[in-house]
Short mmCIF file of C-alpha atoms in Angstrom, two decimals:
data_model
loop_
_atom_site.label_atom_id
_atom_site.label_comp_id
_atom_site.label_asym_id
_atom_site.label_seq_id
_atom_site.Cartn_x
_atom_site.Cartn_y
_atom_site.Cartn_z
CA MET A 1 -0.08 0.03 0.00
CA ALA A 2 2.91 2.48 0.88
CA GLU A 3 4.74 1.52 -2.29
CA ALA A 4 1.49 2.38 -4.47
CA MET A 5 1.12 5.63 -2.65
CA GLU A 6 4.88 6.55 -3.38
CA VAL A 7 4.61 5.80 -7.13
CA GLU A 8 1.14 7.45 -7.53
CA PRO A 9 2.40 11.07 -7.35
CA SER A 10 5.23 10.44 -10.05
CA THR A 11 2.59 8.99 -12.48
CA SER A 12 0.41 11.82 -11.94
CA VAL A 13 3.35 14.40 -12.75
CA GLU A 14 4.16 12.32 -15.94
CA GLU A 15 0.58 12.67 -17.02
CA GLU A 16 0.42 16.36 -16.31
CA ALA A 17 3.75 16.81 -18.12
CA GLY A 18 2.33 14.89 -21.12
CA LYS A 19 -1.00 16.90 -21.01
CA HIS A 20 1.03 20.22 -21.02
CA ASP A 21 3.14 19.18 -24.06
CA ALA A 22 -0.01 18.19 -25.90
CA ASP A 23 -1.47 21.57 -25.12
CA VAL A 24 1.62 23.30 -26.39
CA ILE A 25 1.48 21.32 -29.68
CA GLU A 26 -2.11 21.96 -29.86
CA ASP A 27 -1.50 25.74 -29.45
CA GLU A 28 1.31 25.52 -32.05
CA ASP A 29 -1.04 23.85 -34.62
CA ASP A 30 -3.89 26.24 -33.81
CA GLU A 31 -1.87 29.36 -34.16
CA ASP A 32 -4.08 31.86 -36.00
CA VAL A 33 -2.19 33.44 -38.74
CA GLU A 34 -4.92 33.76 -41.36
CA ASP A 35 -4.93 37.47 -41.15
CA LEU A 36 -1.12 37.66 -41.61
CA LEU A 37 -1.48 35.32 -44.72
CA ASP A 38 -4.35 37.40 -46.24
CA TRP A 39 -2.21 40.65 -45.78
CA MET A 40 0.74 38.86 -47.56
CA ASP A 41 -1.28 37.73 -50.35
CA ASN A 42 -2.93 41.07 -50.84
CA ALA A 43 0.38 42.74 -50.59
CA LYS A 44 1.60 40.54 -53.40
CA VAL A 45 -1.14 41.46 -55.69
CA SER A 46 -1.28 45.23 -55.00
CA HIS A 47 2.28 45.79 -53.99
CA THR A 48 0.99 47.86 -51.10
CA VAL A 49 3.82 48.80 -48.45
CA MET A 50 0.90 49.52 -45.85
CA LEU A 51 -0.08 45.97 -45.84
CA LEU A 52 3.36 44.72 -45.28
CA GLN A 53 3.80 47.14 -42.46
CA GLN A 54 0.60 45.83 -40.87
CA VAL A 55 2.12 42.46 -40.77
CA MET A 56 5.29 43.80 -39.24
CA GLU A 57 3.43 45.50 -36.51
CA SER A 58 1.32 42.62 -35.64
CA PRO A 59 1.61 41.68 -31.97
CA LYS A 60 1.53 37.74 -32.89
CA SER A 61 4.97 36.00 -32.06
CA GLY A 62 4.46 32.44 -32.67
CA PRO A 63 6.72 30.40 -34.92
CA LYS A 64 4.49 30.52 -37.96
CA ALA A 65 3.97 34.42 -37.38
CA THR A 66 7.59 34.83 -37.13
CA GLN A 67 8.10 33.05 -40.50
CA ILE A 68 5.42 35.26 -41.99
CA LYS A 69 7.05 38.42 -40.62
CA GLU A 70 10.48 37.44 -41.95
CA ARG A 71 9.02 37.06 -45.47
CA ALA A 72 7.36 40.55 -44.99
CA VAL A 73 10.72 42.06 -44.17
CA TYR A 74 12.25 40.76 -47.38
CA GLU A 75 9.09 41.95 -49.45
CA LEU A 76 9.19 45.26 -47.65
CA THR A 77 12.87 45.71 -48.64
CA ARG A 78 12.09 44.98 -52.29
CA ALA A 79 9.29 47.46 -52.25
CA TYR A 80 11.49 50.34 -50.75
CA CYS A 81 14.24 49.51 -53.24
CA ALA A 82 11.55 49.46 -56.17
CA SER A 83 10.47 52.92 -55.10
CA LYS A 84 13.95 54.02 -54.20
CA GLU A 85 13.10 54.97 -50.69
CA TYR A 86 16.33 53.79 -49.20
CA SER A 87 16.11 55.81 -46.03
CA ALA A 88 12.96 53.91 -45.06
CA ILE A 89 14.89 50.60 -45.12
CA VAL A 90 17.42 51.95 -42.47
CA LYS A 91 14.39 53.43 -40.53
CA PHE A 92 12.29 50.10 -40.25
CA LEU A 93 15.53 48.28 -39.39
CA GLU A 94 16.25 50.48 -36.51
CA GLU A 95 12.61 50.90 -35.24
CA SER A 96 10.84 47.43 -36.00
CA ALA A 97 10.08 45.39 -32.77
CA PHE A 98 10.54 42.32 -34.96
CA PHE A 99 14.44 42.52 -34.54
CA GLN A 100 13.93 42.90 -30.70
CA ASN A 101 11.79 39.77 -30.42
CA VAL A 102 13.59 37.21 -32.42
CA THR A 103 16.79 35.45 -31.39
CA LYS A 104 20.25 36.94 -32.23
CA ALA A 105 20.90 34.28 -34.79
CA LYS A 106 17.53 34.85 -36.66
CA CYS A 107 18.21 38.65 -36.44
CA ALA A 108 21.72 38.35 -37.96
CA LYS A 109 20.40 36.09 -40.66
CA VAL A 110 17.54 38.47 -41.57
CA VAL A 111 19.75 41.60 -41.65
CA ARG A 112 22.31 39.89 -43.84
CA GLN A 113 19.64 38.94 -46.25
CA VAL A 114 18.24 42.36 -46.28
CA LEU A 115 21.72 43.72 -47.19
CA ASP A 116 21.99 41.22 -49.98
CA ILE A 117 18.68 42.13 -51.43
CA VAL A 118 19.67 45.93 -51.40
CA VAL A 119 22.92 45.12 -53.11
CA SER A 120 21.41 43.02 -55.88
CA LEU A 121 18.52 45.40 -56.46
CA ALA A 122 20.45 48.59 -56.32
CA PRO A 123 24.17 47.66 -57.20
CA GLN A 124 25.17 51.22 -58.14
CA GLU A 125 24.00 53.02 -55.27
CA LEU A 126 27.22 52.52 -53.28
CA ASP A 127 26.75 55.52 -50.96
CA MET A 128 23.32 54.26 -49.93
CA GLN A 129 24.77 50.86 -49.22
CA ARG A 130 27.66 52.42 -47.20
CA GLU A 131 25.15 54.39 -45.13
CA ILE A 132 22.95 51.38 -44.39
CA CYS A 133 25.99 49.31 -43.23
CA GLU A 134 27.35 52.08 -41.21
CA LYS A 135 23.89 52.58 -39.24
CA ILE A 136 23.57 48.79 -38.77
CA ILE A 137 27.08 48.61 -37.31
CA ALA A 138 26.26 51.52 -34.94
CA TRP A 139 23.15 49.73 -33.88
CA CYS A 140 25.17 46.30 -33.40
CA GLN A 141 27.60 48.35 -31.19
CA ARG A 142 24.86 49.74 -29.19
CA GLU A 143 23.12 46.18 -28.59
CA LYS A 144 26.38 44.40 -28.22
CA ARG A 145 25.78 42.09 -31.19
CA SER A 146 29.60 41.29 -32.14
CA PHE A 147 28.63 38.43 -34.53
CA LEU A 148 26.41 40.58 -36.84
CA ARG A 149 28.71 43.52 -36.62
CA GLN A 150 31.77 41.57 -37.82
CA ARG A 151 29.62 40.37 -40.87
CA VAL A 152 28.46 43.81 -41.78
CA GLU A 153 31.77 45.28 -41.43
CA ALA A 154 33.10 42.74 -43.96
CA LYS A 155 30.29 43.92 -46.17
CA LEU A 156 31.31 47.53 -45.58
CA ALA A 157 34.83 46.75 -46.57
CA SER A 158 33.56 45.23 -49.95
CA ILE A 159 31.45 48.42 -50.73
CA LEU A 160 34.51 50.68 -49.83
CA PHE A 161 36.67 48.61 -52.09
CA HIS A 162 34.17 49.14 -55.01
CA GLN A 163 34.11 52.93 -54.17
CA ASN A 164 37.95 52.78 -54.83
CA LEU A 165 38.45 53.93 -51.10
CA PHE A 166 41.18 51.49 -50.56
CA ALA A 167 42.83 53.12 -47.50
CA ASP A 168 39.65 53.04 -45.49
CA ALA A 169 38.81 49.64 -46.71
CA LEU A 170 42.14 48.30 -45.58
CA ALA A 171 41.98 50.00 -42.19
CA LEU A 172 38.63 48.34 -41.51
CA ILE A 173 39.93 44.98 -42.71
CA ASP A 174 43.08 45.13 -40.71
CA ARG A 175 40.95 45.85 -37.41
CA LEU A 176 38.35 43.08 -38.41
CA LEU A 177 41.16 40.49 -39.00
CA SER A 178 42.66 41.10 -35.53
CA GLU A 179 39.17 40.15 -34.01
CA LEU A 180 38.48 37.12 -36.22
CA LYS A 181 41.87 35.55 -35.66
CA LYS A 182 41.05 35.58 -31.79
CA LEU A 183 37.69 33.97 -32.66
CA ASP A 184 38.96 31.64 -35.35
CA ASP A 185 35.90 32.09 -37.37
CA LYS A 186 37.19 30.30 -40.52
CA GLN A 187 34.31 31.21 -42.74
CA LEU A 188 34.62 34.83 -42.18
CA LEU A 189 38.39 34.67 -42.21
CA VAL A 190 38.36 33.13 -45.90
CA GLU A 191 36.08 36.01 -47.06
CA THR A 192 38.06 38.72 -45.28
CA HIS A 193 41.41 37.72 -46.48
CA LEU A 194 39.99 37.38 -50.03
CA MET A 195 38.81 41.04 -49.74
CA GLU A 196 42.18 42.06 -48.37
CA SER A 197 43.96 40.59 -51.29
CA LYS A 198 41.56 42.38 -53.65
CA ILE A 199 42.43 45.61 -51.84
CA HIS A 200 46.19 45.17 -52.13
CA PHE A 201 45.67 44.31 -55.60
CA GLY A 202 43.90 47.61 -56.25
CA LEU A 203 46.77 49.28 -54.67
CA ARG A 204 49.10 47.43 -57.12
CA ASN A 205 50.76 45.83 -54.10
CA ILE A 206 51.07 42.39 -55.60
CA PRO A 207 53.34 40.59 -52.97
CA LYS A 208 50.76 41.52 -50.17
CA ALA A 209 47.92 40.58 -52.40
CA LYS A 210 49.46 37.23 -52.93
CA ALA A 211 50.26 36.72 -49.18
CA ALA A 212 46.56 37.52 -48.35
CA LEU A 213 45.24 35.12 -50.83
CA THR A 214 47.42 32.37 -49.43
CA ALA A 215 46.08 33.22 -46.07
CA SER A 216 42.48 32.75 -47.49
CA ARG A 217 43.26 29.47 -49.29
CA THR A 218 44.99 28.12 -46.00
CA ALA A 219 41.68 28.97 -44.06
CA ALA A 220 39.49 27.49 -46.82
CA ASN A 221 41.33 24.23 -46.62
CA ALA A 222 39.90 23.61 -42.95
CA ILE A 223 36.14 24.23 -43.94
CA TYR A 224 33.66 23.47 -46.63
CA VAL A 225 33.85 26.41 -49.15
CA ALA A 226 30.53 27.35 -51.17
CA PRO A 227 31.09 27.09 -54.92
CA ASN A 228 30.60 30.81 -55.56
CA LEU A 229 33.26 31.59 -52.94
CA GLN A 230 35.73 29.19 -54.40
CA ALA A 231 35.19 30.56 -57.72
CA SER A 232 36.11 34.04 -56.50
CA ILE A 233 39.34 32.41 -54.86
CA ASP A 234 40.26 30.83 -58.10
CA THR A 235 39.49 34.17 -60.07
CA MET A 236 41.77 36.07 -57.76
CA SER A 237 44.47 33.54 -58.03
CA GLY A 238 44.35 33.74 -61.92
CA THR A 239 44.41 37.57 -61.66
CA ILE A 240 47.64 37.54 -59.66
CA HIS A 241 49.36 34.99 -61.95
CA THR A 242 48.25 37.11 -64.92
CA GLU A 243 50.14 40.08 -63.37
CA GLU A 244 53.34 37.91 -62.91
CA GLY A 245 53.35 36.97 -66.49
CA ASP A 246 52.36 33.18 -65.93
CA TYR A 247 49.53 33.04 -68.52
CA ASN A 248 49.06 29.35 -68.59
CA THR A 249 48.61 29.04 -64.88
CA ALA A 250 46.33 31.98 -64.84
CA HIS A 251 44.31 30.41 -67.62
CA SER A 252 43.92 27.10 -65.65
CA TYR A 253 42.55 29.17 -62.53
CA PHE A 254 40.04 30.99 -64.66
CA LEU A 255 38.92 27.78 -66.35
CA GLU A 256 38.10 26.16 -62.84
CA ALA A 257 36.28 29.34 -61.82
CA PHE A 258 34.36 29.39 -65.09
CA GLU A 259 33.30 25.86 -64.74
CA GLN A 260 31.97 26.37 -61.45
CA LEU A 261 29.96 29.58 -62.39
CA ASP A 262 28.79 27.94 -65.55
CA GLN A 263 27.30 25.16 -63.45
CA MET A 264 25.61 27.58 -61.10
CA ASN A 265 24.23 29.72 -64.04
CA GLU A 266 26.03 32.85 -62.91
CA GLU A 267 26.31 34.22 -66.41
CA ALA A 268 27.66 37.56 -65.77
CA GLN A 269 30.49 36.33 -63.76
CA ALA A 270 31.12 33.49 -65.99
CA VAL A 271 31.42 35.81 -69.10
CA SER A 272 34.07 37.80 -67.01
CA CYS A 273 36.02 34.50 -66.46
CA LEU A 274 35.77 33.67 -70.19
CA LYS A 275 37.01 37.08 -71.15
CA TYR A 276 40.05 36.58 -68.66
CA MET A 277 40.71 33.17 -70.38
CA MET A 278 40.73 34.64 -73.76
CA LEU A 279 43.03 37.52 -72.52
CA CYS A 280 45.48 34.94 -71.04
CA ARG A 281 45.58 33.08 -74.45
CA ILE A 282 46.18 36.24 -76.39
CA LEU A 283 48.89 37.45 -74.06
CA ASP A 284 50.65 34.13 -73.92
CA ALA A 285 50.76 33.74 -77.80
CA LEU A 286 51.75 37.23 -78.50
CA THR A 287 54.59 37.16 -75.85
CA LYS A 288 55.94 34.24 -77.72
CA THR A 289 55.27 35.71 -81.12
CA LEU A 290 56.85 38.91 -80.61
CA LYS A 291 59.68 37.64 -78.41
CA LEU A 292 59.25 40.09 -75.56
CA SER A 293 62.06 39.65 -73.34
CA ALA A 294 62.69 40.99 -69.87
CA LYS A 295 65.04 43.47 -71.21
CA GLY A 296 62.79 44.46 -73.97
CA ALA A 297 64.56 43.22 -77.00
CA ILE A 298 61.61 42.90 -79.33
CA GLY A 299 61.67 41.04 -82.72
CA ALA A 300 59.07 39.64 -85.06
CA ASP A 301 58.57 35.92 -85.22
CA LYS A 302 55.80 34.79 -87.44
CA THR A 303 56.48 31.10 -87.13
CA ALA A 304 53.58 30.69 -84.43
CA PRO A 305 50.80 32.94 -85.23
CA LEU A 306 47.85 33.22 -82.70
CA ASP A 307 44.74 31.04 -83.96
CA VAL A 308 41.92 33.08 -83.03
CA SER A 309 39.44 30.23 -83.58
CA THR A 310 40.99 28.25 -80.66
CA LEU A 311 40.58 30.93 -78.14
CA ILE A 312 37.17 29.48 -76.90
CA THR A 313 35.21 26.25 -77.62
CA SER A 314 32.17 26.31 -79.80
CA ARG A 315 29.95 25.42 -76.86
CA GLN A 316 31.25 28.39 -74.83
CA ALA A 317 30.94 30.53 -77.93
CA VAL A 318 27.24 29.74 -78.55
CA LYS A 319 26.16 29.98 -74.92
CA TYR A 320 28.00 33.13 -74.14
CA ALA A 321 27.95 34.88 -77.48
CA SER A 322 28.11 38.69 -76.63
CA ARG A 323 29.98 41.84 -77.57
CA ASP A 324 32.34 41.07 -74.82
CA LEU A 325 33.55 37.99 -76.66
CA GLU A 326 33.58 39.79 -79.94
CA ALA A 327 35.80 42.40 -78.52
CA LEU A 328 38.55 40.11 -77.32
CA THR A 329 38.45 38.26 -80.67
CA ALA A 330 38.95 41.71 -82.47
CA VAL A 331 41.89 42.46 -80.14
CA ALA A 332 43.45 38.94 -80.95
CA LYS A 333 43.19 39.67 -84.83
CA ALA A 334 44.54 43.29 -84.61
CA ALA A 335 47.46 42.14 -82.29
CA THR A 336 48.31 39.08 -84.50
CA GLN A 337 48.42 41.47 -87.55
CA ARG A 338 50.63 43.80 -85.53
CA SER A 339 48.68 46.67 -86.74
CA LEU A 340 48.57 49.43 -84.28
CA ASN A 341 45.94 51.53 -86.12
CA ASP A 342 43.49 48.45 -86.25
CA TYR A 343 44.39 47.74 -82.39
CA GLU A 344 43.39 51.34 -81.47
CA LYS A 345 40.29 51.23 -83.51
CA VAL A 346 39.27 48.19 -81.70
CA LEU A 347 39.94 49.69 -78.45
CA SER A 348 37.87 52.71 -79.47
CA ASP A 349 34.98 50.56 -81.00
CA TYR A 350 34.56 48.43 -77.91
CA ALA A 351 35.53 50.82 -75.17
CA ALA A 352 32.57 49.86 -73.10
CA GLU A 353 33.49 46.13 -73.05
CA LEU A 354 37.34 46.74 -72.69
CA GLN A 355 37.81 49.70 -70.52
CA LYS A 356 35.38 48.93 -67.59
CA ASP A 357 37.32 45.84 -66.52
CA LEU A 358 40.49 46.98 -64.74
CA LEU A 359 42.52 43.62 -65.37
CA ILE A 360 41.72 43.73 -69.17
CA LYS A 361 42.17 47.64 -69.45
CA HIS A 362 45.65 47.28 -67.78
CA HIS A 363 47.02 44.50 -69.83
CA LEU A 364 45.55 45.81 -73.02
CA HIS A 365 47.55 49.04 -72.46
CA ILE A 366 50.63 47.03 -71.81
CA LEU A 367 50.13 45.11 -75.02
CA GLN A 368 49.50 48.42 -76.92
CA GLU A 369 52.79 49.84 -75.70
CA GLN A 370 54.55 46.36 -76.73
CA LEU A 371 53.13 46.58 -80.16
CA LEU A 372 54.23 50.07 -80.55
CA GLU A 373 57.86 49.19 -79.63
CA SER A 374 57.98 46.24 -81.73
CA ASN A 375 56.80 48.29 -84.76
CA LEU A 376 59.28 51.03 -84.07
CA ILE A 377 62.26 48.63 -83.81
CA ARG A 378 61.10 46.92 -86.78
CA ILE A 379 60.91 50.28 -88.92
CA MET A 380 64.41 51.43 -87.67
CA GLU A 381 66.34 48.08 -87.86
CA PRO A 382 67.80 48.90 -91.24
CA TYR A 383 69.08 52.38 -90.35
CA SER A 384 72.01 53.89 -88.38
CA CYS A 385 70.53 57.35 -88.79
CA VAL A 386 66.82 58.13 -89.79
CA GLU A 387 64.57 61.14 -89.56
CA ILE A 388 61.91 60.89 -86.71
CA GLN A 389 59.30 62.44 -89.10
CA HIS A 390 59.85 59.52 -91.46
CA ILE A 391 59.25 57.00 -88.68
CA ALA A 392 56.02 58.94 -87.53
CA ASP A 393 54.82 59.02 -91.25
CA LEU A 394 55.31 55.24 -91.60
CA MET A 395 53.70 54.59 -88.14
CA GLU A 396 50.80 57.15 -88.83
CA LEU A 397 51.33 58.64 -85.49
CA PRO A 398 51.83 62.26 -84.23
CA LEU A 399 55.59 63.20 -84.06
CA PRO A 400 55.42 64.02 -80.24
CA VAL A 401 54.07 60.64 -79.43
CA VAL A 402 56.97 58.92 -81.51
CA GLU A 403 59.69 61.13 -79.94
CA LYS A 404 58.32 60.36 -76.37
CA LYS A 405 58.31 56.56 -77.05
CA LEU A 406 61.86 56.62 -78.58
CA SER A 407 63.17 58.57 -75.79
CA GLN A 408 61.65 55.99 -73.30
CA MET A 409 63.00 52.97 -75.08
CA ILE A 410 66.46 54.51 -75.05
CA LEU A 411 66.30 55.23 -71.30
CA ASP A 412 64.95 51.62 -70.67
CA GLY A 413 67.84 50.12 -72.60
CA LYS A 414 65.74 48.74 -75.41
CA PHE A 415 68.38 50.03 -77.96
CA GLN A 416 71.35 52.20 -78.19
CA GLY A 417 71.01 55.57 -79.72
CA ILE A 418 70.22 59.26 -79.26
CA LEU A 419 67.65 61.73 -80.34
CA ASP A 420 69.11 64.66 -82.41
CA GLN A 421 66.26 66.98 -81.91
CA GLY A 422 68.22 69.89 -83.60
CA LYS A 423 68.28 67.85 -86.84
CA GLY A 424 65.13 65.93 -86.17
CA GLN A 425 67.01 62.61 -86.51
CA LEU A 426 67.33 59.34 -84.47
CA VAL A 427 71.06 58.07 -84.37
CA VAL A 428 71.28 54.30 -83.63
CA TYR A 429 74.49 52.88 -82.33
CA GLU A 430 75.39 49.34 -83.02
CA GLU A 431 75.79 47.09 -79.95
CA GLY A 432 79.52 46.69 -79.57
CA GLU A 433 81.43 44.35 -77.51
CA LYS A 434 81.23 44.89 -73.79
CA ASP A 435 84.41 46.34 -72.00
CA ARG A 436 85.35 43.57 -69.60
CA ALA A 437 88.10 45.45 -67.99
CA MET A 438 85.74 46.48 -65.08
CA GLU A 439 84.47 43.04 -64.55
CA LYS A 440 88.02 41.62 -64.54
CA GLY A 441 89.10 44.34 -62.12
CA LEU A 442 86.30 43.58 -59.65
CA GLU A 443 87.25 39.88 -59.69
CA VAL A 444 90.84 40.63 -58.94
CA LEU A 445 89.70 42.95 -55.94
CA GLU A 446 87.37 40.17 -54.75
CA HIS A 447 90.25 37.65 -54.60
CA MET A 448 92.56 40.12 -53.01
CA ASP A 449 89.89 40.45 -50.31
CA GLU A 450 89.72 36.71 -49.74
CA VAL A 451 93.58 36.51 -49.42
CA VAL A 452 93.74 39.39 -46.81
CA THR A 453 90.93 37.77 -44.92
CA THR A 454 92.72 34.55 -44.82
CA LEU A 455 96.05 36.10 -43.90
CA PHE A 456 94.45 38.02 -41.09
CA ALA A 457 92.69 34.78 -39.73
CA ARG A 458 96.01 32.98 -39.72
CA SER A 459 97.83 35.79 -38.00
CA LYS A 460 95.23 35.87 -35.25
CA ALA A 461 95.79 32.08 -34.86
CA LEU A 462 99.52 32.54 -34.59
CA ARG A 463 99.04 35.16 -31.87
CA THR A 464 96.70 32.95 -29.74
CA LEU A 465 99.26 30.12 -29.94
CA MET A 466 102.08 32.44 -28.84
CA LEU A 467 100.00 33.65 -25.92
#
């Protein structure tokens, strides 16, 4: 009897707990969100901001209501972007009670998604994006939400980079990296180091850009990296190898990035990678054809002309056919013929496609200078003294341009000669044998230094023995 009485309370507690759980499940199932769903449906039809605001202001806070409010936040962001009321986005992010009632993880997810929507719908409004990020960062600092603040700061660094404010972006990145290394947040470390590499590349600091990219790859090896982020890393690797003149390796990196972007149907980024692949093929073929040595001794070699038809495959050409690919094909044809006039005509005809990309613009400018030097040396090879005006007439270029380029080539050691501007002539000297007297003299001094050092060491050893 006593045992039965002892067991009885525990069974009643279990029954009560079971009833309570059933009531909770029943309450969740019976959560009344019909009015919220009706407002959302009407807002989709009429695109009314007022209905979306009513959804946000609803006092309901159950799981289903939270999901509907989250959708309303995204729809409201799109509506404000469509009407270009960007200040209203910041206002409802700061004042809405929704962000105070949800968990920090959910809040971070929603705010980041709002930022992504704004960036995708208004990619040119960089000042507005920067203002939104700065206000969100200030709010995160007040609310002590470090996780969200770090991710928004990473986004702000990207916006500053696209505004060409490299110094501000680098200062922000350095401070952010010091925090992330303490927390060991691998995912954000990969993205931040990649952005650091892009900033250093924008500042033309290739060694630091390469070091930052290596750090990004090292962090990426420890975690799963999304395909779009991996494509960005491969694109940056190809960019740096292109700057270093290793065009074959750069082409392989761009190919890896292109294949991933092609599978994800990211057409805009895939076309950029395809353009970079074509650029690498052009630069590699013409470097060999024109024999562009490090010293700058340029000569013609027509034995291995560039085959324009092999720049891209037929499948790529059909799927991504556009003026961008036509522009690179025209550049290849003009450069293969070594026609400077045709090359400059292509650059002017396809200015929008070739000048907006910094990598392509930079290397096409270098290729233009190389073609100019190649044609100048080809013209003056038979002469020991030639009028500068004659060279300018043959090149169909203004006389000041030719004079400036010839003086640069003389100073760079591309050939030996002088510009006699009084007579308007270029005097070319033949390359004579080098005077090896200086080299021999330096060798003798080096050997004498070794002898004196050895004698001094022996005398020191003798003095030590005598003591």
